[in-house]
XYZ file of C-alpha atoms in Angstrom:
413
model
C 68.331 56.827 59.921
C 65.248 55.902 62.437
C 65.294 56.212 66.004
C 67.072 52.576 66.514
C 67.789 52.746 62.940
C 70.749 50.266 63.038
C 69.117 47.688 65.500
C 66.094 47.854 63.602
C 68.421 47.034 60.439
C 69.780 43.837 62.442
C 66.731 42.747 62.352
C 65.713 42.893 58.848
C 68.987 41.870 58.138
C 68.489 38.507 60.124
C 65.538 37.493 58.962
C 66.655 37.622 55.735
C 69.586 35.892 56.138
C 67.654 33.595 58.201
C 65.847 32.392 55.058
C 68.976 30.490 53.914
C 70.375 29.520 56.883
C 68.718 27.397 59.920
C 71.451 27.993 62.461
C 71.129 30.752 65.358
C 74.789 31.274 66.076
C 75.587 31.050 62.396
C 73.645 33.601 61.989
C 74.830 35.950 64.840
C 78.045 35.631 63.649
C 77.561 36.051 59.986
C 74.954 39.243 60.482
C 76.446 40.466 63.639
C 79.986 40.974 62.147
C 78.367 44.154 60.454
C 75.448 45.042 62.679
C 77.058 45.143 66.052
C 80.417 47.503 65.246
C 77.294 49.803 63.692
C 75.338 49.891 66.443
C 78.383 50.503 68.737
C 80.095 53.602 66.570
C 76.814 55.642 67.072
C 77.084 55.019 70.782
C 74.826 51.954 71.837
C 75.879 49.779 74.305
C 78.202 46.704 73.636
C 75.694 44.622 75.364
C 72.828 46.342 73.944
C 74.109 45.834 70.468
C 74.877 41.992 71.360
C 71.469 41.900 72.585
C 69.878 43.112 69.379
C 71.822 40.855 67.196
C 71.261 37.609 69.244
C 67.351 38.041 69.712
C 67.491 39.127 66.218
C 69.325 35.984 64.477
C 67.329 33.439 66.823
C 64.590 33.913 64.800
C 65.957 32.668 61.991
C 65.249 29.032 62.638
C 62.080 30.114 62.621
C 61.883 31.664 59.128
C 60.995 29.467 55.653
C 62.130 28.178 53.699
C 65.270 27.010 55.229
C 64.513 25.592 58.821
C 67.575 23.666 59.904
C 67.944 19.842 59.843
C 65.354 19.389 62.966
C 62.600 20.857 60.530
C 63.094 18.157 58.049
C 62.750 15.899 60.421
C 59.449 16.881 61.829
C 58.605 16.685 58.224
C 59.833 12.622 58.292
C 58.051 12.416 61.817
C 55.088 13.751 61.357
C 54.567 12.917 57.947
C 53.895 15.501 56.331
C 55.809 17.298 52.799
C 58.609 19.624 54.108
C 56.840 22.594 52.202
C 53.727 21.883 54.260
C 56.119 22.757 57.741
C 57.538 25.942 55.431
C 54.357 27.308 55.038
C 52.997 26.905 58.439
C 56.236 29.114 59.701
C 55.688 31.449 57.986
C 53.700 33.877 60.381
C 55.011 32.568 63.476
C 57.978 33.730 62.341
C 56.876 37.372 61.333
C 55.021 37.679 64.313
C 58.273 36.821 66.174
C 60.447 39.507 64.092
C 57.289 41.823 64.582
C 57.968 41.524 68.443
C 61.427 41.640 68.387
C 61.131 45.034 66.097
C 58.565 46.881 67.840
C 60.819 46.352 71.459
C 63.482 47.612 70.257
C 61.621 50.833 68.373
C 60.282 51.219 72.102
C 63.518 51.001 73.677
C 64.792 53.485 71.493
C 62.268 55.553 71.752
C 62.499 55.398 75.854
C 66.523 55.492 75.878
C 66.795 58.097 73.278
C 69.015 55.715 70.792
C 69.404 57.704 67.678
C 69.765 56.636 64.298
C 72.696 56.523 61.287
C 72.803 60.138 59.853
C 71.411 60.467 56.158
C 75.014 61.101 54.225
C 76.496 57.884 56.010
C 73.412 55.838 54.779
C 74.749 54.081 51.536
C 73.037 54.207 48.142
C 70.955 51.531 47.530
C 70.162 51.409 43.910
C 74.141 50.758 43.228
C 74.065 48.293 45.709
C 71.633 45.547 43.771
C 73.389 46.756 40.770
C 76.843 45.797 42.042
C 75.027 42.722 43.655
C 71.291 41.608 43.343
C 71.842 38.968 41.138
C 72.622 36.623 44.115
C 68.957 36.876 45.239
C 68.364 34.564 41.982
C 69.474 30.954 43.479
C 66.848 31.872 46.850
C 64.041 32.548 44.183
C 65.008 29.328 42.670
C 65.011 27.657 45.857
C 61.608 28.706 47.070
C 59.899 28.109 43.657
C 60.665 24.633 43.739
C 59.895 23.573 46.549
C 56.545 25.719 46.096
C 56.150 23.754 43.279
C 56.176 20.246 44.692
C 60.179 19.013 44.064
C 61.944 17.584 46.951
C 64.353 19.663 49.084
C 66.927 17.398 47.669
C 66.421 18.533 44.030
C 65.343 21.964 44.934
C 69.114 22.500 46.481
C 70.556 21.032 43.848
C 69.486 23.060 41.480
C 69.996 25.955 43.680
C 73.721 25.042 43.569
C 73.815 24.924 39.667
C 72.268 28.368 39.710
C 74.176 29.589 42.727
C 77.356 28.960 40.296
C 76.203 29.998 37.481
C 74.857 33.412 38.603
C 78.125 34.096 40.665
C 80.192 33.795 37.352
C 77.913 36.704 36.001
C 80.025 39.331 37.169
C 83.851 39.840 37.840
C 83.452 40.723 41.340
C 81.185 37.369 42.383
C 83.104 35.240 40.195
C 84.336 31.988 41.580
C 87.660 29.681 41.060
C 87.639 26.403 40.798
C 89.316 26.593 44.138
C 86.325 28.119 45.310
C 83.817 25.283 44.028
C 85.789 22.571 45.638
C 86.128 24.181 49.210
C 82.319 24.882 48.809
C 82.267 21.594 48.144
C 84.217 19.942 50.704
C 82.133 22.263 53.008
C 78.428 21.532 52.285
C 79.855 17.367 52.560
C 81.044 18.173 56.115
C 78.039 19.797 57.064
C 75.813 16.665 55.577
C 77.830 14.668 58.049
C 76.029 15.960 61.257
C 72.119 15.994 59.210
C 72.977 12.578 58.490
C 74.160 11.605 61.866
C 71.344 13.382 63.856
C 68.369 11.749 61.389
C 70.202 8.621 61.848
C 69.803 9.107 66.437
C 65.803 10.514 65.740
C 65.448 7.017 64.040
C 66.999 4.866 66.776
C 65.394 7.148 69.643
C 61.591 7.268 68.276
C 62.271 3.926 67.571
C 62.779 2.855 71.040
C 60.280 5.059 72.553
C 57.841 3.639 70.392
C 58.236 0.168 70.816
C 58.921 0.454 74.563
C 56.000 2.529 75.035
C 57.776 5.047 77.308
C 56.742 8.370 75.282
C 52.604 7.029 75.743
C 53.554 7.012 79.674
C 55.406 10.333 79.627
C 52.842 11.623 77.657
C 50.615 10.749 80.491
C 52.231 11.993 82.821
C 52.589 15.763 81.450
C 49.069 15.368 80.986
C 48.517 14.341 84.877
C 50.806 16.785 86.259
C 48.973 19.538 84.334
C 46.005 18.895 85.912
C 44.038 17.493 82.766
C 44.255 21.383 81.371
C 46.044 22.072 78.101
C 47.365 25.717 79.394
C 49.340 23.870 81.669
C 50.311 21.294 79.572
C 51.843 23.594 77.356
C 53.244 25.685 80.685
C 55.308 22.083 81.179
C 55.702 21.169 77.653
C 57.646 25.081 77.170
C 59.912 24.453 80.358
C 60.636 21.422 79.609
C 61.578 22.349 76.126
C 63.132 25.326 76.557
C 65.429 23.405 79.600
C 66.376 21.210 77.027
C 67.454 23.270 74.824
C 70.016 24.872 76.989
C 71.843 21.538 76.459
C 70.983 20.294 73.650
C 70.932 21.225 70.164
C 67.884 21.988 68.349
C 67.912 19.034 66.821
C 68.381 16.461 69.652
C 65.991 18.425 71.636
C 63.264 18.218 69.152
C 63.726 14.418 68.589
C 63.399 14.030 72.010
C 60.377 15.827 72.744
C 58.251 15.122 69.831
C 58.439 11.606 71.105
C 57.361 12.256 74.418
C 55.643 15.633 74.792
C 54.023 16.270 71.410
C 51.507 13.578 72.367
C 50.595 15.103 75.378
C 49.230 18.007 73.729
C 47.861 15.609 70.911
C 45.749 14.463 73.287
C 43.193 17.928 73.314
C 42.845 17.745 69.781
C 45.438 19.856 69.123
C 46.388 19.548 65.516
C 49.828 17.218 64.850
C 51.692 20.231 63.021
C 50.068 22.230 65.738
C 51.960 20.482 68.857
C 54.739 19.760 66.669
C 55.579 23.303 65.940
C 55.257 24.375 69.888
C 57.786 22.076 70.813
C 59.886 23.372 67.763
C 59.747 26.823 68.055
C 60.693 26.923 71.833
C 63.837 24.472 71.495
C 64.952 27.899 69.310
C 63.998 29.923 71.564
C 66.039 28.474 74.410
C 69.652 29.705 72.450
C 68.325 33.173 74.489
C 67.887 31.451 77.560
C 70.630 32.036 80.095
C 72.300 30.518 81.483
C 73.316 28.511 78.212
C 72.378 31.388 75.180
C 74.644 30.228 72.370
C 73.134 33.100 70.307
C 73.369 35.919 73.011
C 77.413 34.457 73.734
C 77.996 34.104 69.866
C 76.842 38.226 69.912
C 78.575 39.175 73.199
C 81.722 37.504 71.798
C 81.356 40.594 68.770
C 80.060 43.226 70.646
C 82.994 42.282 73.480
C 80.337 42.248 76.006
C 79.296 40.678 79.215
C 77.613 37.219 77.860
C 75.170 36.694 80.896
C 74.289 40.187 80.699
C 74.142 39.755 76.399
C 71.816 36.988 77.226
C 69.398 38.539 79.733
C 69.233 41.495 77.587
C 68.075 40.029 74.604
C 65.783 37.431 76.599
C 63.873 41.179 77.146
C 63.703 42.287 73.898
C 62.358 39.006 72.708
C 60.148 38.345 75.424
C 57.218 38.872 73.407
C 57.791 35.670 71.254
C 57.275 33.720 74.039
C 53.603 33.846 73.729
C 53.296 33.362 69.835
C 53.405 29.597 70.305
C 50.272 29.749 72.666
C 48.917 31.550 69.459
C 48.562 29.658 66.855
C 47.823 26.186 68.931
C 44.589 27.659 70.314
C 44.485 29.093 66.681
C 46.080 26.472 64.621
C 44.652 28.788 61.870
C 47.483 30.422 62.050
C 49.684 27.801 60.717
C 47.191 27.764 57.773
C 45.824 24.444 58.864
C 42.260 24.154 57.622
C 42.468 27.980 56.947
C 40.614 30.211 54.483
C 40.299 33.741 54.109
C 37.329 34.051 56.577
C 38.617 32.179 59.565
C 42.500 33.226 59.479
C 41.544 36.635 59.044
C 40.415 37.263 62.618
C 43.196 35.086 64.832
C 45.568 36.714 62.268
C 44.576 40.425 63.020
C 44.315 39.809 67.223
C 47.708 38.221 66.902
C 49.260 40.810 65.515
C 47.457 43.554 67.927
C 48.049 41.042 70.895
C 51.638 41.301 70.148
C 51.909 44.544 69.707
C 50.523 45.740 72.938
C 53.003 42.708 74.416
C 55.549 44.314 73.231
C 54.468 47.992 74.791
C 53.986 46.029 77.710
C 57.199 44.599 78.226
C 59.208 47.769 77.015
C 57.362 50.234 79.198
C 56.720 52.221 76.631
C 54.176 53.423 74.410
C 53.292 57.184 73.921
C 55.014 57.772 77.082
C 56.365 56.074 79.933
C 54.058 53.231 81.284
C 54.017 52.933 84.869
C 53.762 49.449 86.295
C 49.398 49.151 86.740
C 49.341 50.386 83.317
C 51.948 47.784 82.040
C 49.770 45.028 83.335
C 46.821 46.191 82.260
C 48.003 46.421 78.614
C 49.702 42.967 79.477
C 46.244 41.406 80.343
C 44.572 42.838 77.313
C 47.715 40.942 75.033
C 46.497 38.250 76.509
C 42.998 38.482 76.316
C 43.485 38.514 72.353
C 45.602 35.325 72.384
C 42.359 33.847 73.825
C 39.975 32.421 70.903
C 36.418 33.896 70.670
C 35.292 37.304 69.831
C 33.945 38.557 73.597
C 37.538 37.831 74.877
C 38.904 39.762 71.046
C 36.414 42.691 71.905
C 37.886 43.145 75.488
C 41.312 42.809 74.808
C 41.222 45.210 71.928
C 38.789 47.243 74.347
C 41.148 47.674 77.228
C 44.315 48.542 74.643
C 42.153 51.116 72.951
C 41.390 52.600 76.296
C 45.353 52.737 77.315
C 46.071 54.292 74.293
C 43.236 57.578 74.646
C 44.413 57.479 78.263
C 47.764 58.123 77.165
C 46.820 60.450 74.844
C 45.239 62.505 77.127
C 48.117 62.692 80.095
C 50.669 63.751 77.152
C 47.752 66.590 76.007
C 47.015 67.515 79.603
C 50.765 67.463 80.176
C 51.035 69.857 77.026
């Protein structure tokens, strides 16, 4: 009932149901099929509402504790236990859904996009009467692999459960027909995890014998000048150029060969470099001219796709910088963290993308004009930047845009 009420419910929507599922599209589709004919009966715009959805649901990779297949690899790759990766997601990804909310509460707010009224909203407590009891097999999931057992046994029992909890009530109950599709399903689906572990093996393989990643490696390294800000400036082009043609997947076994050890070489944590590489092959299913996400939600909304794409490349323009984050604060992944020295990266990251957001919208109390948006844009920055004088100035500057607005709108009054 918010001012972007329905958009904003996309997004909450989508991370959710990015918890269970690791696949962009799939989740466009799936979320979208409700979300976008919303958003369109209360007046938005087909591609806005395609827009929404797509930025919304590419997140979802990005959200524990189900990853996708090229998360279990890293896991394999780097060597590390699968609930190690889950963890370290965790706020990447609600920094990313933080960004993705906040721009579109701006854009509301600047384009006047009203909410669902009150008497259409439906009631909730009936709702997780009639159905809460599928939450169970995700609370299943997520306590055991939180408790040490392998994915493998984890979804297996999560399958028993899922069942067993489904024949609870009349209404979720399923055949036997139903257990055998499912079945027949979740095989068919194995088939291309199976088939893309079995290519990472035969491509690290080769690149590590042959030697070619250490020489690619050095050459990113080269290119860049010796600086890691440019190594990652290559490493998230090359990445994200990738992944325009290339499934998440295949595009992470091919760059955690080759330009993971580039930024290995500053000392930036394994996970750390890993994760970069990672989180931008998502990000590229916004990337025009190839955004499976942004066509998946133009193909609902019956939209322009290009436009779709570019549209929702705005609104999540803020994640873009989160992977800069936590490598110059690996912190943030809760590697070597504690309460004293997450706190702090945690807290600028947040306000850093926050005022990224205003920045990019336009918005904030009012209207930003272009100066202003760059000056709030260099302060976003400024917090991304590890040490407290840059922290003081960047949360300086933003507190100083803020009054200033404050006191135009007063003045104005």
């Amino acid at each position: 009932h918010q001012a972007g009420g329905p958009a904003k419910v996309a997004v909450i929507s989508s991370a959710f149901f990015g918890t269970i599922s690791g696949s962009s599209v799939a989740n466009t589709v799936t979320t979208g099929t409700f979300t976008i004919p919303l958003m369109k009966s209360i007046g938005y715009l087909p591609h806005f509402a395609g827009a929404v959805e797509a930025a919304s649901s590419t997140g979802g990779q990005l959200m524990p504790p189900i990853m996708g297949a090229a998360a279990f690899i890293m896991s394999d790759f780097i060597g590390v236990p699968y609930i190690t990766i889950a963890i370290a997601a965790v706020l990447p990804a609600l920094l990313y859904y933080m960004a993705v909310f906040v721009m579109i509460h701006m854009e509301a707010k600047r384009l006047g996009l009203r909410g669902l009224p009150k008497e259409q909203l439906p009631n909730t407590k009936k709702i997780f009467l009639a159905g809460g009891h599928l939450l169970i097999p995700l609370f299943v999931i997520v306590y055991m692999l939180i408790k040490g057992y392998t994915p493998l046994k984890a979804a297996f029992y999560s399958i028993l459960w899922t069942v067993a909890v489904a024949m609870c009530r009349k209404n979720t109950r399923m055949r036997l027909s139903d257990i055998v599709a499912a079945f027949d399903e979740g095989a068919r689906s194995a088939l291309g995890v199976a088939a893309a572990c079995a290519c990472a093996g035969l491509v690290i393989g080769s690149v590590t014998l042959t030697g070619i990643g250490l020489k690619l490696a050095n050459g990113i390294v080269s290119l860049a000048g010796g600086h890691l800000f440019f190594t990652l400036v290559l490493t998230m082009v090359t990445s994200i150029l990738l992944g325009m043609g290339l499934p998440t997947t295949a595009k992470y076994i091919v760059l955690a060969s080759m330009a993971a050890p580039a930024i290995q070489k500053f000392g930036v944590p394994v996970l750390a470099a890993h994760m970069f590489i990672f989180y931008y092959g998502i990000i590229a299913d916004l990337t025009p001219p190839v955004a499976l996400a942004a066509y998946a939600g133009a193909g609902i909304a019956g939209a322009n796709p290009m436009r779709t794409g570019f549209t929702a490349l705005r609104l999540a323009v803020a994640g873009f910088l989160i992977p800069y984050f936590f490598v110059y604060s690996p912190e943030l992944l809760m590697i070597n963290a504690s309460v004293a020295n997450t706190t702090v990266p945690a807290a600028t990251a947040i306000v850093g993308t926050v005022l990224l957001s205003f920045a990019a919208a336009g918005y904030w109390l009012r209207n930003l004009n272009l100066f202003e948006r760059a000056v709030i844009f260099a302060a976003s920055l400024l917090l991304i930047q590890p040490g407290w004088i840059t922290d003081v100035v960047g949360a300086g500057v933003g507190a100083a845009m803020y009054l200033l607005q404050k006191m135009t709108l007063k003045n104005k009054a």
